mmCIF file of C-alpha atoms and ligand atoms in Angstrom:
data_model
loop_
_atom_site.group_PDB
_atom_site.id
_atom_site.type_symbol
_atom_site.label_atom_id
_atom_site.label_comp_id
_atom_site.label_asym_id
_atom_site.label_seq_id
_atom_site.Cartn_x
_atom_site.Cartn_y
_atom_site.Cartn_z
ATOM 1 C CA MET A 1 -4.455 -23.074 5.269
ATOM 2 C CA LYS A 2 -7.819 -22.934 3.654
ATOM 3 C CA ILE A 3 -7.228 -21.713 0.116
ATOM 4 C CA PRO A 4 -10.018 -20.039 -1.869
ATOM 5 C CA THR A 5 -11.916 -22.206 -4.329
ATOM 6 C CA GLY A 6 -10.205 -22.280 -7.680
ATOM 7 C CA THR A 7 -6.825 -21.305 -6.285
ATOM 8 C CA ARG A 8 -3.977 -23.317 -7.713
ATOM 9 C CA VAL A 9 -1.202 -24.082 -5.314
ATOM 10 C CA ALA A 10 2.295 -23.904 -6.817
ATOM 11 C CA ASP A 11 3.241 -27.264 -8.351
ATOM 12 C CA THR A 12 6.847 -27.290 -7.166
ATOM 13 C CA PRO A 13 6.850 -26.948 -3.408
ATOM 14 C CA VAL A 14 10.225 -25.248 -3.071
ATOM 15 C CA SER A 15 11.816 -23.377 -5.931
ATOM 16 C CA ASN A 16 14.404 -20.612 -5.863
ATOM 17 C CA ILE A 17 11.653 -18.044 -6.233
ATOM 18 C CA GLU A 18 9.702 -19.358 -3.307
ATOM 19 C CA ASP A 19 12.818 -19.645 -1.180
ATOM 20 C CA ASN A 20 13.329 -15.913 -1.479
ATOM 21 C CA PHE A 21 9.810 -15.242 -0.323
ATOM 22 C CA VAL A 22 9.670 -17.632 2.581
ATOM 23 C CA ARG A 23 9.762 -15.498 5.676
ATOM 24 C CA VAL A 24 7.930 -15.332 8.963
ATOM 25 C CA GLN A 25 5.206 -12.782 9.637
ATOM 26 C CA GLN A 26 6.240 -9.576 11.363
ATOM 27 C CA THR A 27 4.651 -7.148 13.775
ATOM 28 C CA LEU A 28 5.887 -4.260 15.923
ATOM 29 C CA ALA A 29 7.813 -4.807 19.153
ATOM 30 C CA ASN A 30 6.034 -1.884 20.883
ATOM 31 C CA ALA A 31 3.135 0.510 20.443
ATOM 32 C CA VAL A 32 3.977 3.911 18.910
ATOM 33 C CA SER A 33 1.889 7.039 18.285
ATOM 34 C CA CYS A 34 1.994 10.166 16.221
ATOM 35 C CA ALA A 35 -0.281 13.181 16.006
ATOM 36 C CA GLY A 36 -1.019 15.395 13.029
ATOM 37 C CA VAL A 37 -3.869 16.669 10.878
ATOM 38 C CA GLY A 38 -5.868 15.059 8.072
ATOM 39 C CA LEU A 39 -4.887 16.317 4.605
ATOM 40 C CA HIS A 40 -8.478 16.861 3.466
ATOM 41 C CA SER A 41 -10.335 17.389 6.750
ATOM 42 C CA GLY A 42 -7.661 19.504 8.452
ATOM 43 C CA GLN A 43 -8.833 17.767 11.669
ATOM 44 C CA PRO A 44 -6.327 16.905 14.396
ATOM 45 C CA VAL A 45 -5.781 13.160 14.678
ATOM 46 C CA THR A 46 -3.707 10.747 16.749
ATOM 47 C CA LEU A 47 -2.673 7.461 15.183
ATOM 48 C CA THR A 48 -1.240 4.592 17.223
ATOM 49 C CA LEU A 49 0.391 1.485 15.773
ATOM 50 C CA LYS A 50 0.148 -1.539 18.084
ATOM 51 C CA PRO A 51 1.534 -5.068 17.863
ATOM 52 C CA ALA A 52 -0.996 -7.668 16.663
ATOM 53 C CA PRO A 53 -0.951 -11.485 16.755
ATOM 54 C CA PRO A 54 -0.075 -13.571 13.665
ATOM 55 C CA ASN A 55 -2.703 -13.666 10.882
ATOM 56 C CA THR A 56 -4.350 -10.426 12.032
ATOM 57 C CA GLY A 57 -3.320 -8.397 8.988
ATOM 58 C CA ILE A 58 -3.577 -4.602 9.124
ATOM 59 C CA VAL A 59 -6.659 -3.655 11.152
ATOM 60 C CA PHE A 60 -7.869 -0.107 11.840
ATOM 61 C CA VAL A 61 -9.488 0.449 15.244
ATOM 62 C CA ASN A 62 -11.825 3.366 15.876
ATOM 63 C CA ARG A 63 -10.708 5.338 18.931
ATOM 64 C CA ASN A 64 -13.067 8.215 18.217
ATOM 65 C CA GLY A 65 -15.445 7.707 21.103
ATOM 66 C CA LYS A 66 -15.508 4.458 22.991
ATOM 67 C CA ASP A 67 -16.894 1.905 20.549
ATOM 68 C CA GLY A 68 -13.506 0.488 19.465
ATOM 69 C CA ALA A 69 -14.943 -0.914 16.203
ATOM 70 C CA SER A 70 -12.341 -2.527 13.988
ATOM 71 C CA LEU A 71 -11.998 -2.639 10.220
ATOM 72 C CA ALA A 72 -9.497 -4.654 8.174
ATOM 73 C CA ALA A 73 -7.449 -2.752 5.592
ATOM 74 C CA SER A 74 -8.898 -4.878 2.856
ATOM 75 C CA ILE A 75 -10.228 -4.238 -0.631
ATOM 76 C CA GLU A 76 -13.775 -5.313 0.242
ATOM 77 C CA HIS A 77 -14.000 -2.287 2.565
ATOM 78 C CA LEU A 78 -12.826 0.182 -0.078
ATOM 79 C CA VAL A 79 -15.085 3.176 -0.672
ATOM 80 C CA PRO A 80 -14.860 5.187 -3.887
ATOM 81 C CA THR A 81 -13.140 8.499 -3.331
ATOM 82 C CA GLU A 82 -11.589 10.885 -5.779
ATOM 83 C CA LEU A 83 -8.391 11.935 -4.098
ATOM 84 C CA CYS A 84 -7.339 9.351 -1.562
ATOM 85 C CA THR A 85 -7.841 5.763 -0.501
ATOM 86 C CA ALA A 86 -10.545 5.175 2.104
ATOM 87 C CA ILE A 87 -12.176 2.199 3.766
ATOM 88 C CA SER A 88 -15.530 2.001 5.484
ATOM 89 C CA GLY A 89 -17.479 -0.568 7.495
ATOM 90 C CA ASN A 90 -18.507 -1.608 11.009
ATOM 91 C CA GLY A 91 -19.805 1.895 11.578
ATOM 92 C CA PHE A 92 -16.721 3.897 10.769
ATOM 93 C CA GLN A 93 -14.736 5.238 7.852
ATOM 94 C CA VAL A 94 -11.096 6.194 7.589
ATOM 95 C CA LYS A 95 -9.654 8.202 4.720
ATOM 96 C CA THR A 96 -6.206 8.855 3.273
ATOM 97 C CA ILE A 97 -4.795 5.589 4.569
ATOM 98 C CA GLU A 98 -2.437 4.983 1.614
ATOM 99 C CA HIS A 99 0.739 6.489 3.102
ATOM 100 C CA VAL A 100 0.609 4.652 6.440
ATOM 101 C CA LEU A 101 -0.310 1.450 4.556
ATOM 102 C CA ALA A 102 2.672 2.002 2.236
ATOM 103 C CA ALA A 103 5.026 2.355 5.220
ATOM 104 C CA LEU A 104 3.707 -0.907 6.721
ATOM 105 C CA ALA A 105 3.861 -2.827 3.410
ATOM 106 C CA GLY A 106 7.192 -1.215 2.519
ATOM 107 C CA LEU A 107 8.769 -2.486 5.747
ATOM 108 C CA ASP A 108 7.087 -5.924 5.465
ATOM 109 C CA ILE A 109 4.898 -5.470 8.555
ATOM 110 C CA ASP A 110 2.112 -8.042 8.278
ATOM 111 C CA ASN A 111 0.153 -7.665 11.521
ATOM 112 C CA VAL A 112 -0.681 -4.421 13.270
ATOM 113 C CA TYR A 113 -3.578 -2.550 14.860
ATOM 114 C CA VAL A 114 -3.864 1.030 13.617
ATOM 115 C CA GLU A 115 -5.817 2.938 16.253
ATOM 116 C CA ILE A 116 -7.174 6.250 15.057
ATOM 117 C CA ASP A 117 -9.323 8.889 16.772
ATOM 118 C CA ALA A 118 -10.593 10.716 13.656
ATOM 119 C CA GLY A 119 -11.887 9.836 10.185
ATOM 120 C CA GLU A 120 -8.652 10.591 8.337
ATOM 121 C CA ALA A 121 -5.048 9.459 8.849
ATOM 122 C CA PRO A 122 -2.566 12.242 9.658
ATOM 123 C CA VAL A 123 -0.739 13.604 6.605
ATOM 124 C CA MET A 124 2.516 14.301 8.518
ATOM 125 C CA ASP A 125 5.007 15.563 5.880
ATOM 126 C CA GLY A 126 3.017 14.153 2.917
ATOM 127 C CA SER A 127 5.291 11.120 2.556
ATOM 128 C CA ALA A 128 5.688 7.814 4.438
ATOM 129 C CA ALA A 129 8.924 8.951 6.139
ATOM 130 C CA HIS A 130 7.374 9.746 9.510
ATOM 131 C CA PHE A 131 5.540 6.397 9.664
ATOM 132 C CA VAL A 132 8.756 4.588 8.729
ATOM 133 C CA ARG A 133 10.638 6.339 11.562
ATOM 134 C CA LEU A 134 7.798 5.480 13.920
ATOM 135 C CA ILE A 135 7.928 1.787 12.941
ATOM 136 C CA ARG A 136 11.726 1.735 13.261
ATOM 137 C CA SER A 137 11.516 3.331 16.714
ATOM 138 C CA ALA A 138 8.939 0.730 17.797
ATOM 139 C CA GLY A 139 11.099 -2.124 16.511
ATOM 140 C CA ILE A 140 10.025 -4.941 14.204
ATOM 141 C CA THR A 141 9.584 -8.374 15.690
ATOM 142 C CA PRO A 142 9.314 -11.766 13.929
ATOM 143 C CA GLN A 143 6.346 -14.028 14.665
ATOM 144 C CA ASN A 144 5.950 -17.772 14.707
ATOM 145 C CA ARG A 145 3.984 -18.049 11.447
ATOM 146 C CA ARG A 146 5.134 -18.068 7.855
ATOM 147 C CA GLN A 147 3.850 -15.268 5.623
ATOM 148 C CA PRO A 148 1.976 -16.384 2.486
ATOM 149 C CA TYR A 149 2.590 -14.574 -0.827
ATOM 150 C CA LEU A 150 0.346 -14.193 -3.842
ATOM 151 C CA LYS A 151 2.375 -15.026 -6.942
ATOM 152 C CA ILE A 152 1.081 -13.767 -10.269
ATOM 153 C CA THR A 153 1.133 -16.453 -12.973
ATOM 154 C CA ARG A 154 -0.758 -14.669 -15.797
ATOM 155 C CA PRO A 155 -0.945 -10.959 -16.652
ATOM 156 C CA LEU A 156 -3.922 -8.828 -15.699
ATOM 157 C CA GLU A 157 -4.527 -5.155 -16.451
ATOM 158 C CA VAL A 158 -6.881 -2.230 -16.033
ATOM 159 C CA VAL A 159 -6.993 0.404 -18.769
ATOM 160 C CA ASN A 160 -8.927 3.654 -18.582
ATOM 161 C CA GLY A 161 -8.281 5.874 -21.620
ATOM 162 C CA ASP A 162 -4.533 6.542 -21.582
ATOM 163 C CA ARG A 163 -4.203 5.351 -17.974
ATOM 164 C CA LEU A 164 -3.000 1.834 -17.385
ATOM 165 C CA VAL A 165 -1.962 -0.480 -14.605
ATOM 166 C CA ARG A 166 -0.876 -4.014 -15.374
ATOM 167 C CA ILE A 167 0.619 -6.904 -13.417
ATOM 168 C CA GLU A 168 2.798 -9.576 -14.984
ATOM 169 C CA PRO A 169 4.506 -12.709 -13.695
ATOM 170 C CA SER A 170 7.985 -12.015 -12.306
ATOM 171 C CA THR A 171 10.480 -13.685 -10.004
ATOM 172 C CA THR A 172 10.539 -10.595 -7.754
ATOM 173 C CA THR A 173 8.234 -7.861 -6.469
ATOM 174 C CA LYS A 174 8.858 -5.007 -8.864
ATOM 175 C CA ILE A 175 7.110 -1.784 -9.899
ATOM 176 C CA THR A 176 7.733 0.251 -13.046
ATOM 177 C CA TYR A 177 5.837 3.544 -12.951
ATOM 178 C CA SER A 178 5.631 6.307 -15.576
ATOM 179 C CA ILE A 179 4.017 9.712 -15.287
ATOM 180 C CA HIS A 180 3.724 12.472 -17.858
ATOM 181 C CA TYR A 181 2.926 16.086 -17.028
ATOM 182 C CA ASN A 182 3.452 19.142 -19.162
ATOM 183 C CA HIS A 183 5.550 20.814 -16.477
ATOM 184 C CA PRO A 184 9.257 21.636 -16.732
ATOM 185 C CA LEU A 185 10.064 19.807 -13.458
ATOM 186 C CA ILE A 186 8.228 16.623 -14.481
ATOM 187 C CA GLN A 187 7.672 16.015 -18.226
ATOM 188 C CA THR A 188 8.061 12.212 -18.357
ATOM 189 C CA GLN A 189 9.380 10.423 -15.285
ATOM 190 C CA THR A 190 9.819 6.636 -15.133
ATOM 191 C CA TYR A 191 11.096 4.769 -12.107
ATOM 192 C CA VAL A 192 11.812 1.081 -11.608
ATOM 193 C CA TYR A 193 11.520 -0.105 -8.018
ATOM 194 C CA GLU A 194 12.563 -3.556 -6.846
ATOM 195 C CA HIS A 195 11.001 -4.236 -3.459
ATOM 196 C CA SER A 196 12.922 -4.717 -0.250
ATOM 197 C CA ALA A 197 12.448 -2.946 3.075
ATOM 198 C CA HIS A 198 15.770 -1.156 2.592
ATOM 199 C CA ALA A 199 14.943 -0.103 -0.966
ATOM 200 C CA PHE A 200 11.578 1.230 0.231
ATOM 201 C CA GLU A 201 13.212 3.294 2.962
ATOM 202 C CA ARG A 202 15.989 4.586 0.719
ATOM 203 C CA GLU A 203 14.106 5.233 -2.517
ATOM 204 C CA ILE A 204 10.377 5.653 -1.859
ATOM 205 C CA ALA A 205 9.436 6.521 1.737
ATOM 206 C CA ASP A 206 10.562 10.182 1.613
ATOM 207 C CA ALA A 207 8.713 11.132 -1.587
ATOM 208 C CA ARG A 208 5.944 13.635 -0.840
ATOM 209 C CA THR A 209 2.494 14.101 -2.295
ATOM 210 C CA PHE A 210 2.157 16.849 -4.903
ATOM 211 C CA GLY A 211 -0.456 19.029 -6.559
ATOM 212 C CA PHE A 212 -0.713 21.868 -9.050
ATOM 213 C CA LEU A 213 -1.440 25.311 -7.630
ATOM 214 C CA GLN A 214 -4.666 25.770 -9.596
ATOM 215 C CA GLU A 215 -5.900 22.305 -8.491
ATOM 216 C CA VAL A 216 -4.963 22.986 -4.888
ATOM 217 C CA GLU A 217 -6.907 26.274 -4.994
ATOM 218 C CA ALA A 218 -9.897 24.456 -6.538
ATOM 219 C CA LEU A 219 -9.751 21.866 -3.731
ATOM 220 C CA TRP A 220 -9.693 24.555 -1.077
ATOM 221 C CA ALA A 221 -12.717 26.186 -2.748
ATOM 222 C CA ARG A 222 -14.555 22.843 -2.354
ATOM 223 C CA GLY A 223 -13.569 22.561 1.321
ATOM 224 C CA LEU A 224 -11.016 19.798 0.618
ATOM 225 C CA GLY A 225 -7.288 19.812 1.239
ATOM 226 C CA GLN A 226 -7.913 21.781 4.455
ATOM 227 C CA GLY A 227 -4.829 20.271 6.109
ATOM 228 C CA GLY A 228 -2.645 20.777 3.040
ATOM 229 C CA ASN A 229 0.215 23.270 3.127
ATOM 230 C CA LEU A 230 3.784 23.615 1.928
ATOM 231 C CA ASP A 231 5.015 21.481 4.848
ATOM 232 C CA ASN A 232 3.153 18.427 3.543
ATOM 233 C CA THR A 233 2.513 18.953 -0.172
ATOM 234 C CA ILE A 234 4.753 19.868 -3.093
ATOM 235 C CA VAL A 235 2.807 22.632 -4.819
ATOM 236 C CA LEU A 236 3.672 23.112 -8.493
ATOM 237 C CA SER A 237 3.417 26.598 -9.952
ATOM 238 C CA GLN A 238 3.509 27.179 -13.702
ATOM 239 C CA ASP A 239 7.248 26.616 -13.998
ATOM 240 C CA GLY A 240 8.529 25.573 -10.582
ATOM 241 C CA ILE A 241 7.434 24.706 -7.052
ATOM 242 C CA LEU A 242 6.303 26.961 -4.227
ATOM 243 C CA ASN A 243 8.174 24.966 -1.554
ATOM 244 C CA GLU A 244 11.305 26.903 -0.680
ATOM 245 C CA SER A 245 13.071 23.782 0.583
ATOM 246 C CA GLY A 246 13.029 22.333 -2.940
ATOM 247 C CA LEU A 247 12.626 18.713 -3.973
ATOM 248 C CA ARG A 248 13.994 15.697 -2.095
ATOM 249 C CA PHE A 249 14.678 13.909 -5.402
ATOM 250 C CA ALA A 250 14.515 15.287 -8.955
ATOM 251 C CA ASN A 251 11.988 12.524 -9.669
ATOM 252 C CA GLU A 252 10.168 12.792 -6.322
ATOM 253 C CA PHE A 253 6.835 12.885 -8.212
ATOM 254 C CA VAL A 254 7.041 9.425 -9.762
ATOM 255 C CA ARG A 255 8.516 8.022 -6.554
ATOM 256 C CA HIS A 256 5.440 9.269 -4.678
ATOM 257 C CA LYS A 257 3.179 7.532 -7.208
ATOM 258 C CA ILE A 258 4.994 4.277 -6.382
ATOM 259 C CA LEU A 259 4.462 4.982 -2.669
ATOM 260 C CA ASP A 260 0.719 5.362 -3.310
ATOM 261 C CA LEU A 261 0.644 2.176 -5.403
ATOM 262 C CA ILE A 262 2.380 0.178 -2.649
ATOM 263 C CA GLY A 263 -0.183 1.465 -0.120
ATOM 264 C CA ASP A 264 -3.145 0.778 -2.393
ATOM 265 C CA PHE A 265 -1.878 -2.704 -3.262
ATOM 266 C CA SER A 266 -1.612 -3.664 0.395
ATOM 267 C CA LEU A 267 -5.445 -3.841 0.309
ATOM 268 C CA LEU A 268 -4.854 -7.199 -1.422
ATOM 269 C CA GLY A 269 -4.284 -8.586 2.101
ATOM 270 C CA VAL A 270 -1.047 -10.456 1.275
ATOM 271 C CA PRO A 271 2.208 -9.337 -0.346
ATOM 272 C CA PHE A 272 2.539 -10.185 -4.041
ATOM 273 C CA ILE A 273 5.248 -11.479 -6.339
ATOM 274 C CA GLY A 274 4.927 -9.935 -9.773
ATOM 275 C CA HIS A 275 5.829 -6.931 -11.880
ATOM 276 C CA LEU A 276 3.418 -3.998 -11.633
ATOM 277 C CA ILE A 277 3.554 -1.604 -14.572
ATOM 278 C CA ALA A 278 1.685 1.687 -14.240
ATOM 279 C CA ASP A 279 1.326 4.566 -16.655
ATOM 280 C CA ARG A 280 -0.547 7.782 -15.717
ATOM 281 C CA SER A 281 -2.300 5.712 -13.087
ATOM 282 C CA GLY A 282 -4.010 6.701 -9.830
ATOM 283 C CA HIS A 283 -5.761 5.337 -6.734
ATOM 284 C CA ALA A 284 -8.971 4.364 -8.553
ATOM 285 C CA ILE A 285 -7.332 2.100 -11.106
ATOM 286 C CA HIS A 286 -4.719 0.763 -8.670
ATOM 287 C CA THR A 287 -7.541 -0.572 -6.520
ATOM 288 C CA ARG A 288 -9.485 -1.822 -9.561
ATOM 289 C CA LEU A 289 -6.497 -4.008 -10.407
ATOM 290 C CA VAL A 290 -6.487 -5.371 -6.836
ATOM 291 C CA GLN A 291 -10.165 -6.296 -7.346
ATOM 292 C CA GLN A 292 -9.355 -7.864 -10.751
ATOM 293 C CA ILE A 293 -6.621 -10.008 -9.214
ATOM 294 C CA LEU A 294 -8.925 -11.314 -6.501
ATOM 295 C CA SER A 295 -11.665 -12.104 -9.001
ATOM 296 C CA HIS A 296 -9.223 -14.014 -11.279
ATOM 297 C CA PRO A 297 -7.809 -16.829 -9.123
ATOM 298 C CA ASP A 298 -6.695 -18.514 -12.371
ATOM 299 C CA CYS A 299 -4.012 -15.787 -12.700
ATOM 300 C CA TRP A 300 -2.117 -16.430 -9.459
ATOM 301 C CA VAL A 301 -1.153 -19.000 -6.873
ATOM 302 C CA LEU A 302 -0.906 -18.550 -3.159
ATOM 303 C CA LEU A 303 2.517 -19.516 -1.855
ATOM 304 C CA ASP A 304 1.688 -20.561 1.627
ATOM 305 C CA GLY A 305 4.816 -20.477 3.765
ATOM 306 C CA ASP A 306 3.691 -23.457 5.821
ATOM 307 C CA GLU A 307 2.968 -25.337 2.616
ATOM 308 C CA THR A 308 6.335 -24.629 1.016
ATOM 309 C CA VAL A 309 8.523 -25.209 4.027
ATOM 310 C CA ALA A 310 6.714 -27.861 6.000
ATOM 311 C CA ALA A 311 4.476 -29.548 3.469
ATOM 312 C CA SER A 312 3.900 -32.500 5.757
ATOM 313 C CA LYS A 313 2.613 -30.342 8.595
ATOM 314 C CA PRO A 314 -1.156 -30.677 8.962
ATOM 315 C CA ARG A 315 -3.087 -27.569 8.045
ATOM 316 C CA SER A 316 -5.190 -25.929 10.662
ATOM 317 C CA ALA A 317 -7.756 -23.287 9.976
ATOM 318 C CA LYS A 318 -7.042 -21.864 13.405
ATOM 319 C CA THR A 319 -3.356 -21.289 12.804
ATOM 320 C CA ALA A 320 -3.548 -20.556 9.083
ATOM 321 C CA PRO A 321 -2.916 -17.071 7.747
ATOM 322 C CA ARG A 322 -6.275 -15.638 6.788
ATOM 323 C CA PRO A 323 -5.837 -12.635 4.560
ATOM 324 C CA THR A 324 -9.201 -10.974 4.761
ATOM 325 C CA SER A 325 -9.541 -10.252 1.040
ATOM 326 C CA LEU A 326 -8.997 -13.885 0.226
ATOM 327 C CA VAL A 327 -11.397 -14.959 2.918
ATOM 328 C CA ALA A 328 -14.029 -12.604 1.527
ATOM 329 C CA LEU A 329 -13.463 -13.963 -1.967
ATOM 330 C CA GLN A 330 -13.958 -17.450 -0.675
ATOM 331 C CA ALA A 331 -17.213 -16.473 0.970
ATOM 332 C CA SER A 332 -18.559 -14.701 -2.121
HETATM 333 ZN ZN1 ZN B 401 -0.022 9.896 -1.896
#
């Protein structure tokens, strides 16, 4: 595989760490669809996940009209937004992609086309649970290419006032997230997540998005959050929540922040090995750390599956995994 300039390849071809992360790429066995509304637009939308060949990555396809433009879910297409993660390019924009991206990254799906007929992904129940069920019903199928991993070798961080997100070297993919809100149901919540598809499904996928009543009302006044309601958002009142069904976990709030972080970090273009530590963080600084990582190739190595397992095999640009973010970095 063609590795970006300045990228160090791991010195020891096969270590215990790398062994654990050597796996083949995965896609879906079948196409699956769901329909819902956008959280902010309130617009009806149909989203279809379709199998994609090896080295495709996650690619959104515009099915609004007939142009069929495609756009990689990659950090270079990120557009600044306040309340969600959005990408734009090739003549279309798609917002609130973090929960479907989290479901794909959480289940280790590397290649998929995400067809969408509106400018915002459906909110479903405000978590990644529906997308996970959709992916499970489609089936996950292995592909004949190894999946590269980006392994952090030196720490990097983004600090903004009292908000922080940091990544450190680790032998696993791990996230430690802390949030602090002056609310009796939250106060301080810290959660440590060790990535596996099963752990994602069990611990993270069901956690719903949340907002404070006064903020939700302010959003509605600005014409945002039009698709938001108690079926897809936990709404916090002064001392409780408005949702009669209650919480799915006592610490559902911090678990949802981890869900968002997993979705945002998938814009890196390859899965990572490292320990992410976040405190009072949010979409904007999650994605700034992704940008930092890509602009500091001295702080990571790319573990190329083909390299680690079959080092003698000749590299071919045609067959090599080409994570779009890394390709863009190389071109810049
Ligand atoms: Zn979210």
